[in-house]
mmCIF file of C-alpha atoms in Angstrom:
data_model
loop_
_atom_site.group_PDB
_atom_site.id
_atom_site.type_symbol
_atom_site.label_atom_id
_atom_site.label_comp_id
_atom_site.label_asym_id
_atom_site.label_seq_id
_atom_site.Cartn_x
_atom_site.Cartn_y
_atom_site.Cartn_z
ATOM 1 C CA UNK A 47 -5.097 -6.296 -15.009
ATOM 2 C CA UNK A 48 -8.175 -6.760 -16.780
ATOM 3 C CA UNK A 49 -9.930 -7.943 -13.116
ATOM 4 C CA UNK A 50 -9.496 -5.668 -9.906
ATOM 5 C CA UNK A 51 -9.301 -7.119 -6.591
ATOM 6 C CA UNK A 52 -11.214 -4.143 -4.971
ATOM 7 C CA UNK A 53 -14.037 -4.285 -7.055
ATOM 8 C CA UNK A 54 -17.396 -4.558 -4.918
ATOM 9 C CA UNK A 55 -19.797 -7.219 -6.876
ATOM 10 C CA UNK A 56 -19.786 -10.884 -6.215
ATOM 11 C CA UNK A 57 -16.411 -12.226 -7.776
ATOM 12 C CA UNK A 58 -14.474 -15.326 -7.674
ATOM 13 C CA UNK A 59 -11.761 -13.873 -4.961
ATOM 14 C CA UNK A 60 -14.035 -14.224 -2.579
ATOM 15 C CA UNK A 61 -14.266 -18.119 -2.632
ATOM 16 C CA UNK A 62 -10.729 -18.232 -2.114
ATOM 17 C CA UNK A 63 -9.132 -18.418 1.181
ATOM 18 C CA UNK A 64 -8.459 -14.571 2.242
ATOM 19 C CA UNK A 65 -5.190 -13.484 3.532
ATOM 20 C CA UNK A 66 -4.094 -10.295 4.476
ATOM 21 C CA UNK A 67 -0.827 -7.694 3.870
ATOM 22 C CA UNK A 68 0.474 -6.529 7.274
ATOM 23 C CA UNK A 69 2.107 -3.543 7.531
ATOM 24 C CA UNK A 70 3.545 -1.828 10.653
ATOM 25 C CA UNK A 71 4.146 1.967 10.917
ATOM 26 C CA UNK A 72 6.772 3.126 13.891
ATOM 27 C CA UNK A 73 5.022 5.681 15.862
ATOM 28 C CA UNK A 74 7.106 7.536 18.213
ATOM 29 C CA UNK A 75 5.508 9.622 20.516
ATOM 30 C CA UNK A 76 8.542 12.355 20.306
ATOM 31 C CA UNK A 77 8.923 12.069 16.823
ATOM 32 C CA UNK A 78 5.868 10.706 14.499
ATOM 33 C CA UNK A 79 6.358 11.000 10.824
ATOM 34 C CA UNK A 80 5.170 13.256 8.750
ATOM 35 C CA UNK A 81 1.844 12.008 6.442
ATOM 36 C CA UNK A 82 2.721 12.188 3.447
ATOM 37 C CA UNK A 83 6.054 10.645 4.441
ATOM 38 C CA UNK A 84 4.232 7.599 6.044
ATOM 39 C CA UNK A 85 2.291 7.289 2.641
ATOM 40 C CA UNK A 86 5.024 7.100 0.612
ATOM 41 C CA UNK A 87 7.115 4.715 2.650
ATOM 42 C CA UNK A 88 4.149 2.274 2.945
ATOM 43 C CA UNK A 89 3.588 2.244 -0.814
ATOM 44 C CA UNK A 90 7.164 1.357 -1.217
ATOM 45 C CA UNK A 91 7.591 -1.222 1.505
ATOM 46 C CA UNK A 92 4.780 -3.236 -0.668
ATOM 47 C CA UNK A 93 7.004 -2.784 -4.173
ATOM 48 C CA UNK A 94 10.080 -3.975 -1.573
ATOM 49 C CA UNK A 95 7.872 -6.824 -0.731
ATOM 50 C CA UNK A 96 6.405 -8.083 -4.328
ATOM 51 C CA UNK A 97 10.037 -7.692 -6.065
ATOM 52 C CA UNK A 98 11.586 -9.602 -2.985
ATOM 53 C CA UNK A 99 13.224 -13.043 -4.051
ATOM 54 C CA UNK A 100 11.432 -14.658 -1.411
ATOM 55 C CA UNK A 101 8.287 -13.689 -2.533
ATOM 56 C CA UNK A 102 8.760 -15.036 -6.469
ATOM 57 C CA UNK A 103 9.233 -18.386 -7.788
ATOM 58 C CA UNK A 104 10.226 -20.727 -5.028
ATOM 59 C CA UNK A 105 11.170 -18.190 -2.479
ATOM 60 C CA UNK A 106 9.912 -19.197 1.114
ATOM 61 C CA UNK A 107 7.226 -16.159 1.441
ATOM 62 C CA UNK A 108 5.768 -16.725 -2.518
ATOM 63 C CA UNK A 109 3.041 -19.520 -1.887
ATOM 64 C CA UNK A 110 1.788 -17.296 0.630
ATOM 65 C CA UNK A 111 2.254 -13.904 -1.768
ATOM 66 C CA UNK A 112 0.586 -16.281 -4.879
ATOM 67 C CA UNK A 113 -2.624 -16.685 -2.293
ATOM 68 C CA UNK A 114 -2.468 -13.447 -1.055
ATOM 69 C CA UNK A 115 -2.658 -12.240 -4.899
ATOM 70 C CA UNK A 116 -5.546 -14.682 -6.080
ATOM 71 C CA UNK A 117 -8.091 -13.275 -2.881
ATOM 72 C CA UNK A 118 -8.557 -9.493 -2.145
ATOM 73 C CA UNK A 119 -5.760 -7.396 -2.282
ATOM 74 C CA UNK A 120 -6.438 -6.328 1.869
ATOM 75 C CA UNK A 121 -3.733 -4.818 3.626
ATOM 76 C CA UNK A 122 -3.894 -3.665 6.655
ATOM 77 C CA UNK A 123 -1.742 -0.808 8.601
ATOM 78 C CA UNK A 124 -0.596 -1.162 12.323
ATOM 79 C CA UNK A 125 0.982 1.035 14.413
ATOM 80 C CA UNK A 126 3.815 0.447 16.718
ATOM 81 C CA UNK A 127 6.633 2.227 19.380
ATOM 82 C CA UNK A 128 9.375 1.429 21.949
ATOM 83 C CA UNK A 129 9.518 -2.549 22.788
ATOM 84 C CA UNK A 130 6.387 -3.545 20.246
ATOM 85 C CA UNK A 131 8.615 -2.159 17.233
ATOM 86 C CA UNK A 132 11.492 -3.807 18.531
ATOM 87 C CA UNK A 133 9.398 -7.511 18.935
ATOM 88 C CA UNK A 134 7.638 -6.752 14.979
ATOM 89 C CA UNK A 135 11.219 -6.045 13.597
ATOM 90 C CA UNK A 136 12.276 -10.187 15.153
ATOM 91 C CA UNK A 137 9.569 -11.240 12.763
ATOM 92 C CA UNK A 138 10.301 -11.850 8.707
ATOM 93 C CA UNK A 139 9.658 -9.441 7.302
ATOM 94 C CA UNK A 140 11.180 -6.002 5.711
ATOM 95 C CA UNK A 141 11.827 -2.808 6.628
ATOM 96 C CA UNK A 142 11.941 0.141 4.402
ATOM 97 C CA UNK A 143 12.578 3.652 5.485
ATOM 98 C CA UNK A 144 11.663 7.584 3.842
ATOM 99 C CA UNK A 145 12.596 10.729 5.460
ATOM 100 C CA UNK A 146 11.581 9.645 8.792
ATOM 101 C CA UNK A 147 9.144 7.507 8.228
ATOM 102 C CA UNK A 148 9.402 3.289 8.828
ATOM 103 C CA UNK A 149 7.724 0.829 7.476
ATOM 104 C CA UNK A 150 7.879 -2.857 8.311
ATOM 105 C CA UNK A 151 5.799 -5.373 5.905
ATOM 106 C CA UNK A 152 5.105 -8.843 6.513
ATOM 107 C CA UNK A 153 4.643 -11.995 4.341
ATOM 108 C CA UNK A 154 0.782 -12.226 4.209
ATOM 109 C CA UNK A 155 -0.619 -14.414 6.755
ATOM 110 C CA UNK A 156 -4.702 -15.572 6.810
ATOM 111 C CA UNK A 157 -7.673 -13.242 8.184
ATOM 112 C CA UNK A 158 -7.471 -15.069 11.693
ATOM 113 C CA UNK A 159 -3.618 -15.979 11.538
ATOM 114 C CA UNK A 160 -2.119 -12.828 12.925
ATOM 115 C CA UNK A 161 1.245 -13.508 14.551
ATOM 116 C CA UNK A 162 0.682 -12.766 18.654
ATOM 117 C CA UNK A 163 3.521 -10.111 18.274
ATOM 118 C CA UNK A 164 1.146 -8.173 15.541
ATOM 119 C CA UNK A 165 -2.223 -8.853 16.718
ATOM 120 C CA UNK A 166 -2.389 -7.005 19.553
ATOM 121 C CA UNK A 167 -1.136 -3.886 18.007
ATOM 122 C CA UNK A 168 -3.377 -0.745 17.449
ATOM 123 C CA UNK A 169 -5.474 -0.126 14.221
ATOM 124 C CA UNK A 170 -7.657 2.508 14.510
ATOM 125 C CA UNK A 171 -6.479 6.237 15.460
ATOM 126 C CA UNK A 172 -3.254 6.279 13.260
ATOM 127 C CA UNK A 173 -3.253 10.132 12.469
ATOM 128 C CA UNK A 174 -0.477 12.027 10.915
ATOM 129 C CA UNK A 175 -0.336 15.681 9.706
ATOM 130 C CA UNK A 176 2.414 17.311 7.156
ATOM 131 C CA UNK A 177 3.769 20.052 9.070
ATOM 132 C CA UNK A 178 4.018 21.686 5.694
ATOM 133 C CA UNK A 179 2.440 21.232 2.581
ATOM 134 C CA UNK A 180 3.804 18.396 0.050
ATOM 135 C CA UNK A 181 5.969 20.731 -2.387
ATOM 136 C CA UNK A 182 4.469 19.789 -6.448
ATOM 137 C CA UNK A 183 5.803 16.433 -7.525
ATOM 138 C CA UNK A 184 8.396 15.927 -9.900
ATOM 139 C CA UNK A 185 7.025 15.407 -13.234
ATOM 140 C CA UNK A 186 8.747 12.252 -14.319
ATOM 141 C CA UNK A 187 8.261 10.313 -10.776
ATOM 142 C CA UNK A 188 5.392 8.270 -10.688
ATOM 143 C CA UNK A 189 2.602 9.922 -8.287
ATOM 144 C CA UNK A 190 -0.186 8.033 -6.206
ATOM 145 C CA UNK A 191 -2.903 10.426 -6.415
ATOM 146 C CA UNK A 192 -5.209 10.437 -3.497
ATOM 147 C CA UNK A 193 -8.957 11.298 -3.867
ATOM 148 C CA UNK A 194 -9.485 14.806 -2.515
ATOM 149 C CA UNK A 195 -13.252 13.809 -1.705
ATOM 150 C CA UNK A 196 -12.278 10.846 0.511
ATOM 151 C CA UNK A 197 -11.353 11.357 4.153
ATOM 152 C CA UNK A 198 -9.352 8.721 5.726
ATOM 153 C CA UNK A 199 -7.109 7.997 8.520
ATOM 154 C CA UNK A 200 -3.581 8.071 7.730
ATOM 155 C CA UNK A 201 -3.294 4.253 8.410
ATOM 156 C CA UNK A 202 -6.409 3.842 5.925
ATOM 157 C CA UNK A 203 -4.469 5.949 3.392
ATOM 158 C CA UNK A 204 -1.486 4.242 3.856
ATOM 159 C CA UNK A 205 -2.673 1.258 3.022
ATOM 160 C CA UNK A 206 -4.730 2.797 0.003
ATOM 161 C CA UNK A 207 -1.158 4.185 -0.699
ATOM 162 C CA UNK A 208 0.254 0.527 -1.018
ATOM 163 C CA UNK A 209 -3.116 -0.583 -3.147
ATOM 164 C CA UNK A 210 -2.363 1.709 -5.965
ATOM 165 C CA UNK A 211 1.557 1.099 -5.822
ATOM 166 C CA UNK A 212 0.571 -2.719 -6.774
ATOM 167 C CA UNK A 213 -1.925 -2.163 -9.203
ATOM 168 C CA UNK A 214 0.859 0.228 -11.230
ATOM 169 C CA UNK A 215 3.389 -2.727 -10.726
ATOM 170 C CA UNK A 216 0.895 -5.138 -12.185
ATOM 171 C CA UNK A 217 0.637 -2.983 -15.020
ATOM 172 C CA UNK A 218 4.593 -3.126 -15.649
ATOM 173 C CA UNK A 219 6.714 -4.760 -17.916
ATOM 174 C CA UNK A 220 9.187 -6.598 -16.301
ATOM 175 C CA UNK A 221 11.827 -4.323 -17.925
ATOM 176 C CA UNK A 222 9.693 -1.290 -16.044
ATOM 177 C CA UNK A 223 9.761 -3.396 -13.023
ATOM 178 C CA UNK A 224 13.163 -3.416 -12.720
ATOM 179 C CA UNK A 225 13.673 -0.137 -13.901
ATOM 180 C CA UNK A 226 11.433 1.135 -10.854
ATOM 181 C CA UNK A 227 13.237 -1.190 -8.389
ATOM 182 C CA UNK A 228 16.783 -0.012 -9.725
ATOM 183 C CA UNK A 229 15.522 3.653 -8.707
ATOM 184 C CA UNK A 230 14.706 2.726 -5.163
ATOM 185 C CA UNK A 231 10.924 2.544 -6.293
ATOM 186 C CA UNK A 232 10.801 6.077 -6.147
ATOM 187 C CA UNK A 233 7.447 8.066 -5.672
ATOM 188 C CA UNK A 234 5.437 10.644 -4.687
ATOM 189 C CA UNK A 235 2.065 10.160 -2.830
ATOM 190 C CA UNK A 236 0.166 13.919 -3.281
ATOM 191 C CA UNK A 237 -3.711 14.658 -3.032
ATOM 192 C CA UNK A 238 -5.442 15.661 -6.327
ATOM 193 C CA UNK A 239 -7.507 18.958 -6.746
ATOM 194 C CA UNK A 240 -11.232 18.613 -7.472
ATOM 195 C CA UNK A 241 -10.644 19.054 -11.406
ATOM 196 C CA UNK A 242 -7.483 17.063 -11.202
ATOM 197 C CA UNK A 243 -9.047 14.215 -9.585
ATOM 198 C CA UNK A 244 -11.840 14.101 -12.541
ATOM 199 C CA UNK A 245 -9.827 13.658 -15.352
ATOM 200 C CA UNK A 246 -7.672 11.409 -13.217
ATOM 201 C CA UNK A 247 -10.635 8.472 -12.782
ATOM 202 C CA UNK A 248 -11.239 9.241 -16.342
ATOM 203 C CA UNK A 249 -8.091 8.965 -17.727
ATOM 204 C CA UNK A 250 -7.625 4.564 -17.904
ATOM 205 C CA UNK A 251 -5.027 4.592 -15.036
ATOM 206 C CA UNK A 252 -5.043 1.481 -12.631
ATOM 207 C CA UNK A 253 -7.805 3.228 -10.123
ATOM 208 C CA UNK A 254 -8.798 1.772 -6.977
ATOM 209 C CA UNK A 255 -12.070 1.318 -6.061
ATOM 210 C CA UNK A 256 -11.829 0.286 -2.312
ATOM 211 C CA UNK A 257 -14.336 -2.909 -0.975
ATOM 212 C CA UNK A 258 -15.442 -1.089 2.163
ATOM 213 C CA UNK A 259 -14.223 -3.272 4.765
ATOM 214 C CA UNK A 260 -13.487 0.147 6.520
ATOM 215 C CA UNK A 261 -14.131 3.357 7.180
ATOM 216 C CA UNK A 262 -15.294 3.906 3.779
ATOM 217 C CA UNK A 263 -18.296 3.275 1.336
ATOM 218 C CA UNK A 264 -17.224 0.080 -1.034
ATOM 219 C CA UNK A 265 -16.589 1.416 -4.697
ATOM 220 C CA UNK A 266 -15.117 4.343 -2.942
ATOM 221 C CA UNK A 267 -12.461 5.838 -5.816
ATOM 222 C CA UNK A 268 -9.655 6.294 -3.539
ATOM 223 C CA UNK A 269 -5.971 6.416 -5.430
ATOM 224 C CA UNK A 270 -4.902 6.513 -9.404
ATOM 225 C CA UNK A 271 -2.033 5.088 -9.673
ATOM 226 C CA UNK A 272 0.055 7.491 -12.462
ATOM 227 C CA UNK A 273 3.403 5.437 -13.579
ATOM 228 C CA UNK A 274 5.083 7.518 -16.711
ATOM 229 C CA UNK A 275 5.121 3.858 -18.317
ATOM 230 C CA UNK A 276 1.730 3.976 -17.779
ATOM 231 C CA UNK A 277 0.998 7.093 -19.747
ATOM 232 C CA UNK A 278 0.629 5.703 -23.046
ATOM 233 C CA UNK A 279 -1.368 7.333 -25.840
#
């Protein structure tokens, strides 16, 4: 798309009503996820979301996905265990699993228009290590490249994670949409070297710039999005 919704100057999203993407991680004390695992599920759970029938033409969640879409793209991770992930999962909503990672996303509701159940679930302090490093991603998967000069929380990156996921599907054909959604919307989410990174921003893949609502300096370059249907000469 020609216009980003994370871009940081004054911009005609912002006089629309703003709505928000929630997403809920499952955070086990025993047993939390690995990072990168999180990452990847998150990015998925908002392709699940977009190419859900609900959310297009006259499904029941795609007024509120069209509105969503017209504002800034915020999304917004929360973390949940025991009883709270078993009151998010009564909600609408969809949940998509990766290794061991899961992922519940929610129809978008307004800034202030939290459902109870999600409100008073935690934000801040979602941190997740790999126990190992990420092994090199498969060539002809599509990678979400993560700035190696931005530190973030993992429920900051995740949510970065699901930014650059929709700005690739944006840039699809609808034939490569349902391509992507016939493989599972299969991806890798891996952190770019220094040099890497450079010739990444540089390279006319979706980018995104984030607006700095948190944690982060707005215009921050945070994830390319690198779809093979995006690689064209």
């Amino acid at each position: 798309m020609s216009e980003s919704p994370f871009q940081t100057e004054p911009n005609p999203r912002d006089e629309a009503p703003q709505f928000v993407l929630p997403l809920v991680v499952r955070l086990e004390r025993a047993e939390p996820p690995a990072r990168t695992d999180a990452l990847e599920t998150a990015a998925r759970a908002v392709l699940v979301l977009l190419s859900d029938e609900r959310s297009t033409g006259d499904g029941e969640w795609a007024e509120a996905v069209r509105d969503w879409q017209d504002a800034r793209i915020r999304k917004v991770v929360r973390r949940a265990r025991g009883a709270e992930w078993r009151r998010a999962g009564a909600l609408p909503g969809i949940t998509v699993t990766g290794k061991a990672a899961e992922v519940r996303v929610f129809p978008p509701v307004p800034l202030d228009g939290w459902p109870k159940e999600l409100a008073k679930l935690q934000v801040s302090g979602t941190e997740l290590d790999d126990p190992q490093a990420p092994a090199e991603a498969d060539p002809g998967l599509p990678v979400l490249w993560m700035s190696p000069e931005v530190q973030m929380s993992a429920g900051k990156a995740m949510a970065q994670a699901g930014h650059g996921a929709q700005l690739a599907w944006w840039e699809l054909s609808p034939q490569e949409r349902a391509a992507w959604r016939a493989a599972g919307f299969a991806l890798a989410v891996r952190t770019a070297r220094p040099e890497r990174w450079r010739e990444l921003t540089a390279s006319g893949l979706p980018v995104v710039r984030d607006a700095g609502f948190t944690e982060i300096a707005p215009g921050s370059c945070t994830v390319v999005a690198d779809h093979p249907a995006l690689r064209r000469p």
